Amino acid sequence: MTPPRRTRTAAALCAAAALLLTGCGGPHPDPRALSGTDSSESLDGLLNSYSLALPNCRTTDLRFSGRSKEWGKELLLTFRAPERCISTYLTDHDVTDTDLRAWPHEGRTVLNGETQPPDSPPFGTDDLDRFGLTPDPAKKNRTSGGFLTTSHARFKVFIVPGSPNPTIYLRSTYNGEKES
């Protein structure tokens, strides 16, 4: 016996919704992509959309995610590199040692009119989850919001010390495109 038409329609709609929610295409073809990255996005495409290049040194544990063309354009990028390389990379993008703040911060910070505790996370919960990052206040972490690209895109930066190399996390906060 064939199920009623309404049941078949509901089942088809549920199946279509499930495909949309799971990304339709299975895992991302690039193993460096963070969970939830659209399979049509490539690291090169995302970097180009922000006029950003990777540093000129050996990096490890590189991971990325983002959207390069649509509303909601964003980029999340993380990698490990030697301290000197990260320092040069930051300087090349207008972040000096004096721009880097210790995290947790000394005292309290005001953000959007609200006082934040010194150990307020460097990124939102969703971004922390995607990065797989749980900031450790016992480490000598550093942060800055002034990382700029040639297209005037801005990134928040969080650096976690490590041995043998620190890890840098970058999250776009402004995509550099003028609003029309």
Short mmCIF file of C-alpha atoms in Angstrom, two decimals:
data_model
loop_
_atom_site.label_atom_id
_atom_site.label_comp_id
_atom_site.label_asym_id
_atom_site.label_seq_id
_atom_site.Cartn_x
_atom_site.Cartn_y
_atom_site.Cartn_z
CA MET A 1 0.00 0.00 0.00
CA THR A 2 1.34 3.39 -1.02
CA PRO A 3 1.51 6.05 1.74
CA PRO A 4 -0.86 9.01 1.31
CA ARG A 5 0.36 11.83 -0.93
CA ARG A 6 0.66 14.22 2.05
CA THR A 7 3.00 11.77 3.83
CA ARG A 8 5.20 11.38 0.72
CA THR A 9 5.36 15.17 0.30
CA ALA A 10 6.31 15.67 3.95
CA ALA A 11 8.99 12.98 3.69
CA ALA A 12 10.42 14.59 0.54
CA LEU A 13 10.52 18.01 2.23
CA CYS A 14 12.27 16.54 5.29
CA ALA A 15 14.85 14.84 3.08
CA ALA A 16 15.51 18.10 1.19
CA ALA A 17 15.89 20.01 4.46
CA ALA A 18 18.31 17.39 5.77
CA LEU A 19 20.45 17.74 2.64
CA LEU A 20 20.55 21.52 3.03
CA LEU A 21 21.47 21.30 6.70
CA THR A 22 24.29 18.84 6.08
CA GLY A 23 25.81 20.89 3.26
CA CYS A 24 24.65 18.64 0.42
CA GLY A 25 28.15 17.59 -0.48
CA GLY A 26 29.59 15.73 2.48
CA PRO A 27 33.01 16.59 3.84
CA HIS A 28 35.02 19.50 2.44
CA PRO A 29 37.54 18.39 -0.21
CA ASP A 30 40.33 20.30 1.59
CA PRO A 31 41.21 18.57 4.87
CA ARG A 32 42.39 21.94 6.28
CA ALA A 33 38.83 23.32 6.16
CA LEU A 34 37.18 23.82 9.53
CA SER A 35 33.92 22.03 10.19
CA GLY A 36 30.98 23.68 8.46
CA THR A 37 33.02 25.24 5.64
CA ASP A 38 31.09 25.27 2.36
CA SER A 39 32.70 22.84 -0.10
CA SER A 40 32.70 25.53 -2.81
CA GLU A 41 35.09 27.71 -0.78
CA SER A 42 38.84 27.29 -1.21
CA LEU A 43 41.64 28.68 0.91
CA ASP A 44 43.08 30.55 -2.09
CA GLY A 45 39.68 32.02 -2.97
CA LEU A 46 39.10 33.21 0.58
CA LEU A 47 42.58 34.69 0.92
CA ASN A 48 42.24 36.48 -2.45
CA SER A 49 38.86 37.93 -1.47
CA TYR A 50 40.58 39.65 1.48
CA SER A 51 43.84 40.55 -0.34
CA LEU A 52 45.63 38.37 2.18
CA ALA A 53 48.55 35.99 1.72
CA LEU A 54 50.02 33.46 4.08
CA PRO A 55 53.36 34.37 5.66
CA ASN A 56 56.59 33.61 3.81
CA CYS A 57 57.65 30.86 6.18
CA ARG A 58 56.75 27.28 6.97
CA THR A 59 53.36 27.01 8.66
CA THR A 60 51.78 23.95 10.22
CA ASP A 61 48.32 23.03 11.50
CA LEU A 62 46.70 25.46 9.04
CA ARG A 63 42.89 25.53 9.19
CA PHE A 64 40.39 27.88 7.56
CA SER A 65 36.74 28.65 7.02
CA GLY A 66 34.67 31.43 5.54
CA ARG A 67 32.56 32.84 2.77
CA SER A 68 34.21 34.85 0.00
CA LYS A 69 31.41 36.28 -2.10
CA GLU A 70 28.04 36.29 -0.46
CA TRP A 71 26.35 38.36 2.16
CA GLY A 72 27.98 37.44 5.42
CA LYS A 73 31.50 37.37 3.96
CA GLU A 74 33.93 36.15 6.62
CA LEU A 75 37.28 34.48 7.12
CA LEU A 76 38.62 32.41 9.99
CA LEU A 77 42.25 31.35 9.68
CA THR A 78 44.64 29.66 12.08
CA PHE A 79 48.14 28.22 11.82
CA ARG A 80 51.36 27.62 13.74
CA ALA A 81 54.59 29.34 12.72
CA PRO A 82 57.88 30.39 14.31
CA GLU A 83 57.60 33.42 16.62
CA ARG A 84 59.77 35.55 14.35
CA CYS A 85 57.59 34.70 11.34
CA ILE A 86 54.40 35.62 13.18
CA SER A 87 55.99 38.87 14.36
CA THR A 88 56.94 39.78 10.76
CA TYR A 89 53.48 38.78 9.50
CA LEU A 90 51.84 41.04 12.08
CA THR A 91 54.18 43.95 11.31
CA ASP A 92 53.44 43.53 7.58
CA HIS A 93 49.76 44.01 8.46
CA ASP A 94 50.14 47.11 10.68
CA VAL A 95 50.28 45.33 14.05
CA THR A 96 53.26 46.34 16.18
CA ASP A 97 54.34 44.95 19.54
CA THR A 98 52.68 47.94 21.23
CA ASP A 99 49.37 47.08 19.50
CA LEU A 100 49.35 43.61 21.05
CA ARG A 101 47.61 43.39 24.41
CA ALA A 102 47.99 40.68 26.96
CA TRP A 103 45.01 38.37 27.36
CA PRO A 104 43.42 38.16 29.81
CA HIS A 105 43.45 41.97 29.88
CA GLU A 106 44.48 44.04 32.85
CA GLY A 107 41.36 45.63 34.32
CA ARG A 108 38.04 45.72 32.52
CA THR A 109 37.21 46.59 28.92
CA VAL A 110 34.11 48.36 27.60
CA LEU A 111 32.65 46.87 24.42
CA ASN A 112 29.44 48.27 22.89
CA GLY A 113 28.74 50.11 26.14
CA GLU A 114 29.04 46.97 28.27
CA THR A 115 31.86 46.30 30.71
CA GLN A 116 33.65 43.06 29.89
CA PRO A 117 35.60 41.02 32.44
CA PRO A 118 39.39 40.74 31.91
CA ASP A 119 39.07 37.14 30.70
CA SER A 120 36.23 37.83 28.25
CA PRO A 121 36.84 35.44 25.30
CA PRO A 122 38.74 36.87 22.31
CA PHE A 123 36.10 35.57 19.87
CA GLY A 124 32.41 34.67 20.00
CA THR A 125 31.35 31.22 21.16
CA ASP A 126 30.61 29.99 17.61
CA ASP A 127 34.07 31.02 16.39
CA LEU A 128 35.79 29.50 19.43
CA ASP A 129 33.93 26.24 18.73
CA ARG A 130 34.86 26.26 15.03
CA PHE A 131 38.51 26.94 15.88
CA GLY A 132 38.40 24.27 18.59
CA LEU A 133 39.86 26.93 20.88
CA THR A 134 39.46 27.13 24.65
CA PRO A 135 41.60 30.10 25.73
CA ASP A 136 43.71 29.38 28.80
CA PRO A 137 44.05 32.49 31.02
CA ALA A 138 47.19 30.96 32.59
CA LYS A 139 49.10 31.32 29.29
CA LYS A 140 50.69 34.56 28.08
CA ASN A 141 48.28 35.06 25.18
CA ARG A 142 48.24 38.23 23.09
CA THR A 143 45.47 39.89 21.09
CA SER A 144 44.92 42.81 18.70
CA GLY A 145 42.10 44.14 16.56
CA GLY A 146 44.23 46.17 14.16
CA PHE A 147 45.42 43.58 11.60
CA LEU A 148 44.81 45.18 8.16
CA THR A 149 45.13 43.96 4.57
CA THR A 150 45.81 46.06 1.47
CA SER A 151 42.06 46.04 0.74
CA HIS A 152 41.44 47.54 4.23
CA ALA A 153 39.94 44.35 5.58
CA ARG A 154 40.39 44.17 9.35
CA PHE A 155 40.98 41.11 11.52
CA LYS A 156 41.03 40.35 15.21
CA VAL A 157 44.14 38.37 16.11
CA PHE A 158 44.72 36.03 19.04
CA ILE A 159 48.12 34.44 19.62
CA VAL A 160 48.61 31.46 21.90
CA PRO A 161 52.19 30.68 22.93
CA GLY A 162 53.36 27.17 22.20
CA SER A 163 56.35 24.95 21.87
CA PRO A 164 57.96 24.82 19.46
CA ASN A 165 55.76 27.46 17.75
CA PRO A 166 52.89 29.73 18.75
CA THR A 167 49.45 29.47 17.13
CA ILE A 168 47.81 32.51 15.56
CA TYR A 169 44.04 32.80 15.14
CA LEU A 170 42.56 35.43 12.79
CA ARG A 171 38.89 36.39 12.51
CA SER A 172 37.70 38.99 10.00
CA THR A 173 35.83 41.89 11.59
CA TYR A 174 35.49 44.08 8.48
CA ASN A 175 35.75 42.78 4.92
CA GLY A 176 37.18 45.97 3.40
CA GLU A 177 34.32 46.42 0.95
CA LYS A 178 32.52 49.74 0.87
CA GLU A 179 28.79 49.54 1.37
CA SER A 180 26.75 50.54 -1.68
#
